[in-house]
Amino acid sequence: MGGRKKRGLINVDEVVDFFNNIIVEKPYLPLLIPLILIFWAIEKWFFSLSNWVPLVLAVWATIQYGNYHHRMVVEDLNKKWKRVILSTSPITPLEHCEWLNKLLMEIWSNFMNPKLSLRFQSIVEKRLKHRKSRLIEKLELLEFSLGPTPPCLGLHGTRWSTSGDQRVMRLGFDWDTTDISIMLLAKVAKPFFGTAKIVINSLHIKGDLLLMPILDGKAILYSFLSTPEVRLTVAFGSGGSQSLPATELPGVSSWLVKLLSDTLAKTMVEPRRQCFSLPAVDLRKKAVGGIIYVTVISASKLSRSSLRGSLSRRQPSFAVDGLQEYCEDQDLQTFVEVELGALTRRTDVRPGSSPQWDSTFNMVLHDNTGTVRFHLYERTPGSVKYDYLASCEIKMKYVTDDSTTFWAIGPESGVIARHSEFCGKEVEMVLPFEGVNAGEQLAVRLVVKEWQFSDGSLSFNNFVVSSQPSLNGSSNFLSRTGRKINVTVVEGKDLITKDKSGKCNPYVKLQYGKVLQKTKTAHSFNPIWNQKFEFDEIGGGEYLKIKCYTEEVFGDDGIGCARISLEGLIEGSVRDVWVPLEKVNSGELRIQIEAVSIDGCEGSRGSAYPGNGWIELVLVEARDLVAADLRGTSDPYVRVQYGNLKRRTKVMYKTLNPRWHQTLEFPDDGSPLELHVKDHNALLPTSSIGDCVVEYQRLPPNEMSDKWIPLQGVKRGEIHVQVTRKVPELEKRPSLDPEPSLTKARHISSQMKQMMIKLQSLIEDSNLEGISTPLSELETLQDMQEEYMVQLETEQMLLLNKIKELGEEIMNSSPSLTRRLSRS
C-alpha cells in the first residue's frame, strides 16, 4: 500500500518545471493550440484523424519528458560529484608540529598569557552578569589568569583539507593546566548565608580545532569541530580560611562546567566561528562602540515545505494538497526582525515567495564586536500570532587598521566573508537560512557609519577625527567635577504607544550615575523637547541611561530604552546622534552631548572656592505636588542632604502648593545638594513625593540663582529654590540672627525639653490625635538646633582661615621677622 501511495503522488513542482522547460526550449509550443483546433475541424468535417493523432502526441510527449528527466539527472549527478570532489580532496599528509608547541611555550608567558587573560576576562564578566546558579545571588570576578602553561596543539599532527573553495586546517587542541587562577566572589542565596570565594585552579579542554584563513590571509576563523570535552576543579573558601571541598555548595561545580561548555557551543563550535584579525597596520585604538546601518533587501525561494515551522509543513501530501501548498507559497506574508544585542527592529510585511523589503535601520553597537541576527516570521492573516520560520546571522569585528570584518555561515556550512576598508563603505551579503537546504536566501546590506574610540576620536567616512590631548595625558577624563556633561534631548521620531486610544504622550528620563533628570511631556509620535540637562562627569566608563515613557491614566508605560557611552568626549565639540530605542520595534531619540570644563576648578571636588565660603539655600515654595493622602492633599516638607549633612524644613499641612521661605546654610565643600520632598505622617512611614538635585558648582560667587526645578520620580511637581555660593570677607558677613548663636541654641534646647514633657503627657493620656503636632514641632526644633551648630562650625572655619591669611600677610610684610624666625 505504501508503495502504491508513493507512486500515486504527483510532484507539482516537477510538473510545473517540466512545462516551463518545454516552453523555454520549444518556443513554438503555443502554436499547437491553434493547430489542434485545425485538426479538430478536419476531424469533424472532412475525415477522421482520431486513430493516429493521439498516438503521435503521446510518443512526442514521452520523448520530451525523457529528455528533460535525463538532463535533470545529469545535472544532479554533476552537482553531487563536484561536491564530493571539493569536500574530500585534496587532503594533505599528516604533518607533525612539535615546533609550534615549542614556539608557543616561548611566547606564552610574556606575550600571549597577559593578552588572552584580559580578553577572556571581559568575556567572562559579561557572561556572569546574565548567567547565575540558583545557589548564588550575586557573582563577581576578582582574579583571572590563564597561568604559565600553554595549550598543546596538534599532538597527533595537522592536515589541510578543502571544503568548496575554502582551505581548512584541522589540528588537535589539548589544554590540561593546574596553574590557572580564576577567583570569583559569590554572595550565596538562601537558605545559605554570607559570601564565599570560588576558586578554579585547574582546567582541561580537549577537542579538534579548525582554522580557516579568509580574505586573502587578512583574518583567520577558528572553531571546534564538535563540542569539546571540559573539566574543571573548583574549591571553596571564605576569607583567610582553608579551601573547602567542592561539595560544600552542591551543583556549583557542574554549573560552571555547563556554563563553559554552553559558551563554547554557542560561540565557537561548528558552524559558529570566531575571528582573529591579522592587520598590516596597528593603529592601537580601542573601539568602544559604533553606529551601523542595516538594510534588509529581499528574500528568495521561500517555501513553507522547507522553512522551519509547524510539523504539518514537512508531512507528505497528495496531489491536491501539493498543488494547494504551491499556491499558498505565493501567498506567504513574511517580515524580518533584525536583532543587535537588546536592539530589535522589524520590516514591513510583504507577500510572496520572493518578498522585497528594502528597509534600513539605525543600529547601535556597544563594543568592538557584535552579531546581527535576522529572524524570518510569517504573519497569518486575521491573527495576531507570528510563526517563526528561520534565521541567519552576520558577525562583525573592528580591526585595528580602522577597517571592519564581516563573516557569516555560507551554503553547506561554508564561509561568507567581507571586508570594509573604511567607514561608509557598503557591504552586501546573501545569506542562506540556517538549517534549510532548499536554497532559501536573504539579501542584506551593512554600512558602518562610525566607530567610537576610548580616547574620544571617531572614525567615519574614511576620516579619523582625533581628540584633543587633555592635561592629564591621553585620556580626556578629568576628575568628577573637572567637567560638566551637557545633555540636550532634542526630539524623537517614530515612537510607539501602548494606549488603546492610539495617543502618545512621551517623556524621557535620563540617568547618569545617581542623578536622574526628566523632560516635559509631549503629545506626539514625533515629539520635540529641546531640553538641556547638566551632569557631573563620572569616570570609569559610566553610561548615560535613557528611558522613554508614555504618560497614561493608570500608570506610565515604557516605550523603549537606550544607553550612550560618554567616554572620550571632546571639549568644544557637540556629539549629535540619533539613538535607536531598545526593547521595542520602532523609535529613535536625537541627543546632543557636550563636555564643558569648569574654569578655575583644576580637579577640585566641588566649587571653585572650597573651604572659603558656604552655600546659602532658600527653599521658597513648591507647586502642583502629587497627592499622597487619600483626601487628595499632602503634608509636604523638604529633607535636604548635602554630603553627610541632613536638614529639613517645617511641615506644611494639607496643601499641594506649600510655601516654606526657609533658609539653610552649608559649608562649601562641593558635595551634591539633594532635595527630597516628603509627605509627613505622624504614625506611618513618610512617603516620597519627588526629589531633585540643585546644581550650584558653576555659580559665580555671591550671585543668587533663582529657579524652579522639576521633581523626579513623580508625574508632576516643581520646587522653587534660591541658591547662592557665598564667598565674603569675615567682617562683612552678617549674622543670621541678632541674638548670639550659642544663646539661641540653648533657648531651643529648653524648648525641646518642654516639648518632650508635653509629648510624654499625651502618650500617658492615650491622646494619639494630638501627638502629630508636638512631634512635628519637636523635629523642627531639632533641625533648628543642628542648623545653628552648623553656623557655629562655619564661623569657626572662616575665623581660622582669616587668622591664617593675616599671619601670612604679617610674615610677607616683615622680612626681618621672617629671618629671625628662620634663625631660631
PDB file of C-alpha atoms in Angstrom, residues 33 54 67 104 236 375 399 417 428 597 641 681 696 733 738 815:
ATOM      1  CA  ILE A  33      -3.274  25.170 -29.667  1.00  0.00           C
ATOM      2  CA  PRO A  54      -3.317  10.727 -30.085  1.00  0.00           C
ATOM      3  CA  ASN A  67      14.963  14.204 -22.475  1.00  0.00           C
ATOM      4  CA  LEU A 104      54.054  28.653  21.880  1.00  0.00           C
ATOM      5  CA  PHE A 236      35.518  26.941  48.015  1.00  0.00           C
ATOM      6  CA  HIS A 375      14.727  36.217  12.118  1.00  0.00           C
ATOM      7  CA  VAL A 399      40.132  45.664  13.092  1.00  0.00           C
ATOM      8  CA  ALA A 417      33.412  36.863   4.461  1.00  0.00           C
ATOM      9  CA  GLU A 428      26.240  43.369   0.659  1.00  0.00           C
ATOM     10  CA  SER A 597      35.231  72.430  31.577  1.00  0.00           C
ATOM     11  CA  GLN A 641      21.073  66.236  52.054  1.00  0.00           C
ATOM     12  CA  ASN A 681       2.821  61.078  58.612  1.00  0.00           C
ATOM     13  CA  TYR A 696      25.438  75.216  42.220  1.00  0.00           C
ATOM     14  CA  ARG A 733      29.228  88.519  56.882  1.00  0.00           C
ATOM     15  CA  PRO A 738      20.790  89.369  66.168  1.00  0.00           C
ATOM     16  CA  PRO A 815      61.205  90.246  56.237  1.00  0.00           C
TER      17      PRO A 815
END
